C-alpha positions as a printed NumPy array, in Angstrom:
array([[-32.601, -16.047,  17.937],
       [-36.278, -15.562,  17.067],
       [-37.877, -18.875,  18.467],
       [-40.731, -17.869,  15.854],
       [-38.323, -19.175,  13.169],
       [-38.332, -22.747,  14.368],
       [-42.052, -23.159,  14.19 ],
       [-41.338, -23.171,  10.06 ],
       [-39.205, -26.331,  10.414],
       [-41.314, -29.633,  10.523],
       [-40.942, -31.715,  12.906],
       [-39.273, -35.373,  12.668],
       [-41.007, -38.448,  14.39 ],
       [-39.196, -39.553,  17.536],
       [-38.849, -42.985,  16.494],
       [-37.743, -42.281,  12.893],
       [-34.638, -43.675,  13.001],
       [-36.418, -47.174,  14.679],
       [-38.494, -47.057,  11.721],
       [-35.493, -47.441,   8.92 ],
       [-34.319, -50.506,   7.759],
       [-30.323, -51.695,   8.286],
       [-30.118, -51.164,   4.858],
       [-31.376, -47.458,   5.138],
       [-29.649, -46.615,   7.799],
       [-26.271, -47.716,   6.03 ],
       [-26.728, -45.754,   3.145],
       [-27.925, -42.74 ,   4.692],
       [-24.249, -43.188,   6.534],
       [-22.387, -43.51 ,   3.269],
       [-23.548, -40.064,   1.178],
       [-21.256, -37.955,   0.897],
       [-20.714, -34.566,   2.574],
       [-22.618, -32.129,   0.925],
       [-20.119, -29.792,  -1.713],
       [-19.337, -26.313,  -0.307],
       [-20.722, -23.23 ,  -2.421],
       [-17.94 , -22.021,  -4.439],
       [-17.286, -18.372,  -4.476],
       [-17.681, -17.243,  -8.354],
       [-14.558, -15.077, -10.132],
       [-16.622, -11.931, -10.502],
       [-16.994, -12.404,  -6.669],
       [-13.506, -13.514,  -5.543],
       [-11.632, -10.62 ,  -7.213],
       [-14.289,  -7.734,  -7.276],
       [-13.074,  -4.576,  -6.672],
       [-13.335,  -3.404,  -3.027],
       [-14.671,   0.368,  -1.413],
       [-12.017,   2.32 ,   0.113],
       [-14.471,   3.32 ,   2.746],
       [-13.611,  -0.159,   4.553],
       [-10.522,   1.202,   5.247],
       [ -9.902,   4.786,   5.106],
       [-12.219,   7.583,   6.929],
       [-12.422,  10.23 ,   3.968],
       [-11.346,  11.273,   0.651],
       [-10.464,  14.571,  -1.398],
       [ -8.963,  16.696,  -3.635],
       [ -6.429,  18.617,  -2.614],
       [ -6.362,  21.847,  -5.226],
       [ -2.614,  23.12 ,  -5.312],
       [ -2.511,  27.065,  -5.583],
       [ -1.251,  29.089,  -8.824],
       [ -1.222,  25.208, -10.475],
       [ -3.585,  23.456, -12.185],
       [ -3.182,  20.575, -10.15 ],
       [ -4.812,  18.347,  -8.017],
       [ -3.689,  15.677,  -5.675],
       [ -6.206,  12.729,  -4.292],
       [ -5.938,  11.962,  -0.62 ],
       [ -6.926,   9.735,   1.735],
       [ -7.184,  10.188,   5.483],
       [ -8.065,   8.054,   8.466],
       [ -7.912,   8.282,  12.238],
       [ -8.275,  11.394,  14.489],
       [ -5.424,  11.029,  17.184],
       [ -1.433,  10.774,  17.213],
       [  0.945,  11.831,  15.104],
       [  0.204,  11.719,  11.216],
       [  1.914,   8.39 ,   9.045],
       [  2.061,  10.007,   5.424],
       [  2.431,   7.18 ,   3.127],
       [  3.951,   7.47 ,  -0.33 ],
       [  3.452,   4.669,  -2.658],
       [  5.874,   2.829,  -4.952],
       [  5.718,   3.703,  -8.945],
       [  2.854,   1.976, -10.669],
       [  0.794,   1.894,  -7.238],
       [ -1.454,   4.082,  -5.26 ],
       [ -2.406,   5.818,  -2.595],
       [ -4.833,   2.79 ,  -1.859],
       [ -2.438,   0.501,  -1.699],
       [ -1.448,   1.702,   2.254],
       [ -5.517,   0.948,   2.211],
       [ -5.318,  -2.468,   4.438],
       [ -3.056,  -1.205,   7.068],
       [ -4.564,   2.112,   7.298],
       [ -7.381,   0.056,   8.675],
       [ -4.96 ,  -1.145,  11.719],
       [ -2.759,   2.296,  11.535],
       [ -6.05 ,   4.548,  12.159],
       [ -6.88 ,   3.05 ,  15.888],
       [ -3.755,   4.525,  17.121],
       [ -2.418,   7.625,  15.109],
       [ -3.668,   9.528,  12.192],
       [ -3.118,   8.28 ,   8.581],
       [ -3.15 ,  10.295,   5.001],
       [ -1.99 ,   8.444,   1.953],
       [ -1.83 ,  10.793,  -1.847],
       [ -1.939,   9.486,  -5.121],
       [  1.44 ,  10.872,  -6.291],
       [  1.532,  12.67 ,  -9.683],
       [  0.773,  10.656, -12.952],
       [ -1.17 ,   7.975, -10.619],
       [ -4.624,   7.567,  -8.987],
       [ -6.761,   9.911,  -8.743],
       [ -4.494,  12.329,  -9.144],
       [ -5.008,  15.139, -12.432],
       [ -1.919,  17.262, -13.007],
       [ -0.211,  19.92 , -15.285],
       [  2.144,  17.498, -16.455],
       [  1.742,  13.653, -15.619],
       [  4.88 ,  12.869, -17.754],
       [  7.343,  14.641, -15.391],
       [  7.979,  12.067, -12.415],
       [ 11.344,  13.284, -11.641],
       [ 12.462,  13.088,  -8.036],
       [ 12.811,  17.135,  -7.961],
       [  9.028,  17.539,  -8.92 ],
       [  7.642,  14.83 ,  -6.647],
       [  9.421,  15.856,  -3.748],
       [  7.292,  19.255,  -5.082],
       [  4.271,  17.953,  -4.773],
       [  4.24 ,  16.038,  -1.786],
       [  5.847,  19.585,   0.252],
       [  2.759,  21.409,  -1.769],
       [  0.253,  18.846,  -0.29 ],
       [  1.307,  18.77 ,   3.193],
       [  1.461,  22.848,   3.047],
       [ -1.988,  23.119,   1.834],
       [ -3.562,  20.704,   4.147],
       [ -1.629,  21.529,   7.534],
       [ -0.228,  25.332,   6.951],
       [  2.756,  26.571,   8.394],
       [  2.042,  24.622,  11.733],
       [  2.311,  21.025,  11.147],
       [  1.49 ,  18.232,  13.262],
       [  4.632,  15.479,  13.682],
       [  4.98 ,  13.465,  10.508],
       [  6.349,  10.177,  10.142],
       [  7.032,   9.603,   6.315],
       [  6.57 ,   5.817,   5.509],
       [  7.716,   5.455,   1.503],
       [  6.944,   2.396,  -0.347],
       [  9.819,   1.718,  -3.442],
       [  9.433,   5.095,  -6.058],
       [  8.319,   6.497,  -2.197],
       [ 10.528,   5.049,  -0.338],
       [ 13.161,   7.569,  -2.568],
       [ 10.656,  10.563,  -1.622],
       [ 10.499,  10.326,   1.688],
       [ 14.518,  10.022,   2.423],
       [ 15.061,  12.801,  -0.696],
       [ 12.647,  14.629,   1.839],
       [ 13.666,  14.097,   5.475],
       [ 17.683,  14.356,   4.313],
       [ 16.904,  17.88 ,   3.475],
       [ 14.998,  18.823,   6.144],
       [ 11.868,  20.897,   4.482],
       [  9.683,  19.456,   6.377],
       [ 10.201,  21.044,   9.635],
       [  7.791,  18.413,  11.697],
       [  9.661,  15.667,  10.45 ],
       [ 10.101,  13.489,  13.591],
       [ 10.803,   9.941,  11.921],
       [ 11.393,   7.897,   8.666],
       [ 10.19 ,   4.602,   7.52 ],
       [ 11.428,   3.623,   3.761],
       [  9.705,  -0.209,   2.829],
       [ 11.843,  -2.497,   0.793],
       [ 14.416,  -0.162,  -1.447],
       [ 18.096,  -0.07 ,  -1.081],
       [ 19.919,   1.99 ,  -3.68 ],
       [ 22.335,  -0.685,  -4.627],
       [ 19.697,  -3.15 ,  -5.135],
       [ 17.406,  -0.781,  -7.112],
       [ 20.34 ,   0.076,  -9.456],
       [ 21.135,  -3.088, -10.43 ],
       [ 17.887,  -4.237, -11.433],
       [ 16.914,  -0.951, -13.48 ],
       [ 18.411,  -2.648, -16.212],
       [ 15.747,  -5.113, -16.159],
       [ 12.856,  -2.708, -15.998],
       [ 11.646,  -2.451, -19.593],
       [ 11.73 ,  -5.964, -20.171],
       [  9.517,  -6.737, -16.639],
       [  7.063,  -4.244, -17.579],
       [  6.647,  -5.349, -21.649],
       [  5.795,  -8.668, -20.082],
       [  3.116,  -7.189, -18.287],
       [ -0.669,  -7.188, -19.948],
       [ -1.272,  -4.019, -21.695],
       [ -4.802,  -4.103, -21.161],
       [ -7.968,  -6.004, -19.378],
       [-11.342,  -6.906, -20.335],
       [-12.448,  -6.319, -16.479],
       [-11.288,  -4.826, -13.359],
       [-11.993,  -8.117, -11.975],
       [ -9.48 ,  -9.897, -14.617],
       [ -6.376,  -7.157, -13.595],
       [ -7.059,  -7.77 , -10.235],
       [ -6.558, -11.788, -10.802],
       [ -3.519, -11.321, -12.993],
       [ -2.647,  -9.02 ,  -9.713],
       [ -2.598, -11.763,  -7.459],
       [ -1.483, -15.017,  -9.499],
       [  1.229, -13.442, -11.69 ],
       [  1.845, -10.141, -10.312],
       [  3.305,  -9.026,  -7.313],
       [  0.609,  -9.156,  -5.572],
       [ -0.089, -12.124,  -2.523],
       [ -2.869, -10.613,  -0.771],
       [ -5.993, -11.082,  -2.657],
       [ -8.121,  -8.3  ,  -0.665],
       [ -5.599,  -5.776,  -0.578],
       [ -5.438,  -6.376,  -4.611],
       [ -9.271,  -5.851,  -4.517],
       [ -9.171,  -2.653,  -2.946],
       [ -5.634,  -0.975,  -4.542],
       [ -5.785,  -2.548,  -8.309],
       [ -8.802,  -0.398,  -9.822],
       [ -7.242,   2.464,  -8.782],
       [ -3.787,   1.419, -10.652],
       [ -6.091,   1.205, -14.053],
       [ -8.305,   3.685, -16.366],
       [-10.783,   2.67 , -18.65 ],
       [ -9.557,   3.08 , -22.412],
       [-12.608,   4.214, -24.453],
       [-11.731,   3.577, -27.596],
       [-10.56 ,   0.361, -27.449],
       [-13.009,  -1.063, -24.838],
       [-10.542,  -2.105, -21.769],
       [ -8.703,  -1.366, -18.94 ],
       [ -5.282,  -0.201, -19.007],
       [ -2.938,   1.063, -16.799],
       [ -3.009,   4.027, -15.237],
       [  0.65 ,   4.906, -15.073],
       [  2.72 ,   4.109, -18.23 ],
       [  6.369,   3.159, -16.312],
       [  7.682,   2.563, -19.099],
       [  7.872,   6.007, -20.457],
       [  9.409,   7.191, -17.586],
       [ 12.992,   5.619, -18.278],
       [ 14.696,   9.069, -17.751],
       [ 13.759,   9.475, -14.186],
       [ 14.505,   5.68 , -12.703],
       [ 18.133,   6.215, -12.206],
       [ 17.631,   9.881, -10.319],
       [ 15.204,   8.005,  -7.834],
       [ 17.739,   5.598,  -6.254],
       [ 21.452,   7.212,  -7.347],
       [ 22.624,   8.19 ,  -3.872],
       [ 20.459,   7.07 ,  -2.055],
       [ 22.175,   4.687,   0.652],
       [ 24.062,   7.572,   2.149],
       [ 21.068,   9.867,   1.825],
       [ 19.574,   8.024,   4.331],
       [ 22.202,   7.505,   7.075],
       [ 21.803,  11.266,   6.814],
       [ 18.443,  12.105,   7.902],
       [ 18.721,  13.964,  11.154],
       [ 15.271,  11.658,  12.442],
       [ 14.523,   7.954,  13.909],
       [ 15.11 ,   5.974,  10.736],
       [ 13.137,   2.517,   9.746],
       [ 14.297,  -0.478,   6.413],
       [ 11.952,  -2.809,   6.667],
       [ 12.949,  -5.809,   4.484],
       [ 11.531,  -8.616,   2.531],
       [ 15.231,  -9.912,   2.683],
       [ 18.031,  -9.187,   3.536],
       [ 19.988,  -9.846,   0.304],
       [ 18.507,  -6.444,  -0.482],
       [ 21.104,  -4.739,   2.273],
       [ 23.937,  -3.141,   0.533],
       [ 27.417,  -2.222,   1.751],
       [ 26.643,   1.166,   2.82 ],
       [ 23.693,   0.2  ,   5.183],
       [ 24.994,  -2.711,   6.309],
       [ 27.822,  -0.886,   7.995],
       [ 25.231,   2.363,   9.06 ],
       [ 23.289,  -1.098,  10.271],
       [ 25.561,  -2.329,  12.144],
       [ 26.717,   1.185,  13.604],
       [ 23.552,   1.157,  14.55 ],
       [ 22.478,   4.23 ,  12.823],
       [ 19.012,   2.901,  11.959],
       [ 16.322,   0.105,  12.83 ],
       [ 15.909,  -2.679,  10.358],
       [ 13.384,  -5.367,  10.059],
       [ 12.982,  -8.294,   7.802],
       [  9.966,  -9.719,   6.958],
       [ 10.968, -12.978,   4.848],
       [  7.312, -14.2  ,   4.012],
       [  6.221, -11.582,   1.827],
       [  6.704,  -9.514,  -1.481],
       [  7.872,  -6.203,  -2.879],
       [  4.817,  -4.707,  -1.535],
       [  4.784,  -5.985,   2.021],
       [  2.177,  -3.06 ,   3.347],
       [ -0.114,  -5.267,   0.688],
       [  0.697,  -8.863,   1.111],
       [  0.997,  -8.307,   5.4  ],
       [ -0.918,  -5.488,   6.714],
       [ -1.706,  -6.259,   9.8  ],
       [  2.321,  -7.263,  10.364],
       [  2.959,  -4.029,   8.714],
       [  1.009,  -2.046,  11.011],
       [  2.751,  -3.625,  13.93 ],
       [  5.812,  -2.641,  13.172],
       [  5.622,   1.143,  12.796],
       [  3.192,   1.967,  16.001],
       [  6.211,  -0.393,  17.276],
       [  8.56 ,   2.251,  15.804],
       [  6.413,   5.368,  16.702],
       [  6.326,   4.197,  20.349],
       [  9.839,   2.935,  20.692],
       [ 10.842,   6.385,  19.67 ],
       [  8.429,   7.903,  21.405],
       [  6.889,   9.776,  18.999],
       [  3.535,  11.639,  19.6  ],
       [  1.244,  14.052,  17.605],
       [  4.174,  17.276,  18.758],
       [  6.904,  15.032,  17.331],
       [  9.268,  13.193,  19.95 ],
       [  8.342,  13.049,  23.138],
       [ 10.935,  14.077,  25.613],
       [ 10.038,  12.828,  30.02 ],
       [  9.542,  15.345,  32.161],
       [  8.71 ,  17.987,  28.95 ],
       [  4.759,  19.198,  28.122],
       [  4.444,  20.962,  25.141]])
């Protein structure tokens, strides 16, 4: 501390308190404790920099297309995590725990077609087929034909990427799977509800800082700086009628939900790599994986004290889980590591 700083501060007598009367004294005891400052709305639920979390950012240019995929990378060491986010979302929203993620391995998150930052030939077509597409194209153009090991993490929409990916085997440094919080019977059933959970969504914001609340207190949201940094990035700014709206309109994409999950289940006791559920419950387990479960055919978790998007609401629990998972299978930037072997 500079000592300078006190000389700025007067001084009290010594015999101050001597000097006040009982009645003084007493009522100097009874005033309450000063009121904390209260943090404003504009500041609670600003928007947040993606540079607190990730290293870089760019724009991955697809050849012979005319589109272009937004990325964002972090870490320098260990094999890469390349996180695929759930319909509606980002790339931003693996933002919190890319912040943990990055000490230990190397972490690259896209905004998938239609979303983000993202600009493509056709931001209608969100089938399965063409998503799977783009994520192959991405990976192609930034590692060539000599990938480093990839562990696919897929959040929801993702979640149905990632196993659509690793079951057939195009990715040839595919050394291990984690899909958060989808199980095909599960997402099935609830499809029918879709259209009426998104029409009671807002269609549009006066602020940022407003979707970002609405995020958080009626959304699916729990963690309000992981809302602050993935929200904007969820929303575009409509000029004609003044506001913020969505980003991604869901519910024009009716045609592909049923493709994303049909299958699925069985897909995934497929893939030929280390395999990954991580829960927010474990009504969500249907017949199929609870016998693969039980075979022991894959690693499940259950985090019970979260939401649909638990790489949002727990990050730092999220992170723990799959450097857990990378180590327990032994996973390293080559893909699994095997005693004895050097590459």
């Amino acid at each position: 501390m500079d000592t300078n700083a006190l000389d700025v501060l007067p001084e009290e007598p010594e015999d101050s308190e001597q000097s006040q009367t009982p009645e003084e004294r007493s009522a100097s005891f009874s005033l309450p404790p000063p009121i904390p400052a209260t943090q404003s709305m504009a500041t609670k639920y600003s928007p947040l920099p993606w540079k607190g979390y990730f290293d870089n950012e760019e724009d991955i240019n697809i050849p012979e297309s005319n589109s272009t995929f937004h990325v964002y990378s972090a870490g320098t060491e260990g094999p890469v995590i390349f996180c695929l986010h759930g319909g509606g979302y980002s790339g931003l929203s693996f933002a919190l725990a890319a912040g943990k993620l990055k000490q230990k391995v190397r972490v690259v998150a896209m905004d998938l077609r239609g979303h983000g930052n993202s600009q493509t030939d056709d931001e209608t077509d969100i089938s399965i087929e063409r998503l799977c597409e783009d994520v192959l194209a991405v990976i192609k153009t930034l590692y060539g034909h000599d990938p480093p090991a990839i562990v696919l993490v897929g959040h929801s929409m993702g979640g149905s990427i990632a196993v659509h990916l690793a079951a057939k085997k195009v990715i040839s440094s595919c050394a291990g799977l984690v899909v958060v919080d989808v199980v095909e019977g599960t997402a099935m059933a609830s499809l029918i509800h879709m259209q009426q959970i998104l029409s009671n969504r807002p269609r549009h914001f006066p602020s940022v800082e407003k979707a970002i609340e609405w995020s958080v207190k009626v959304g699916s949201l729990r963690n309000i700086e992981s809302a602050r940094a993935s929200v904007p990035s969820t929303l575009k700014f409509d000029d004609e009628r003044e506001c913020y709206v969505w980003r991604t309109p869901l519910e024009k994409s009716e045609s592909y939900w049923k493709h994303w999950y049909e299958g699925l289940s069985e897909m995934f006791l497929s893939c030929p790599v280390p395999k990954l559920l991580l829960l927010a419950g474990t009504d969500r387990l249907d017949r199929s994986l609870t016998i693969g479960q039980m075979q022991g055919k894959f690693q499940m978790i259950v985090i019970r004290h979260t939401g649909h998007a638990i790489q949002e609401d727990v990050p730092d629990e999220f992170a723990s889980v799959v450097l857990n998972f990378i180590s327990r299978n032994q996973i390293g930037p080559h893909g699994i590591q095997i005693p004895g072997l050097r590459r």
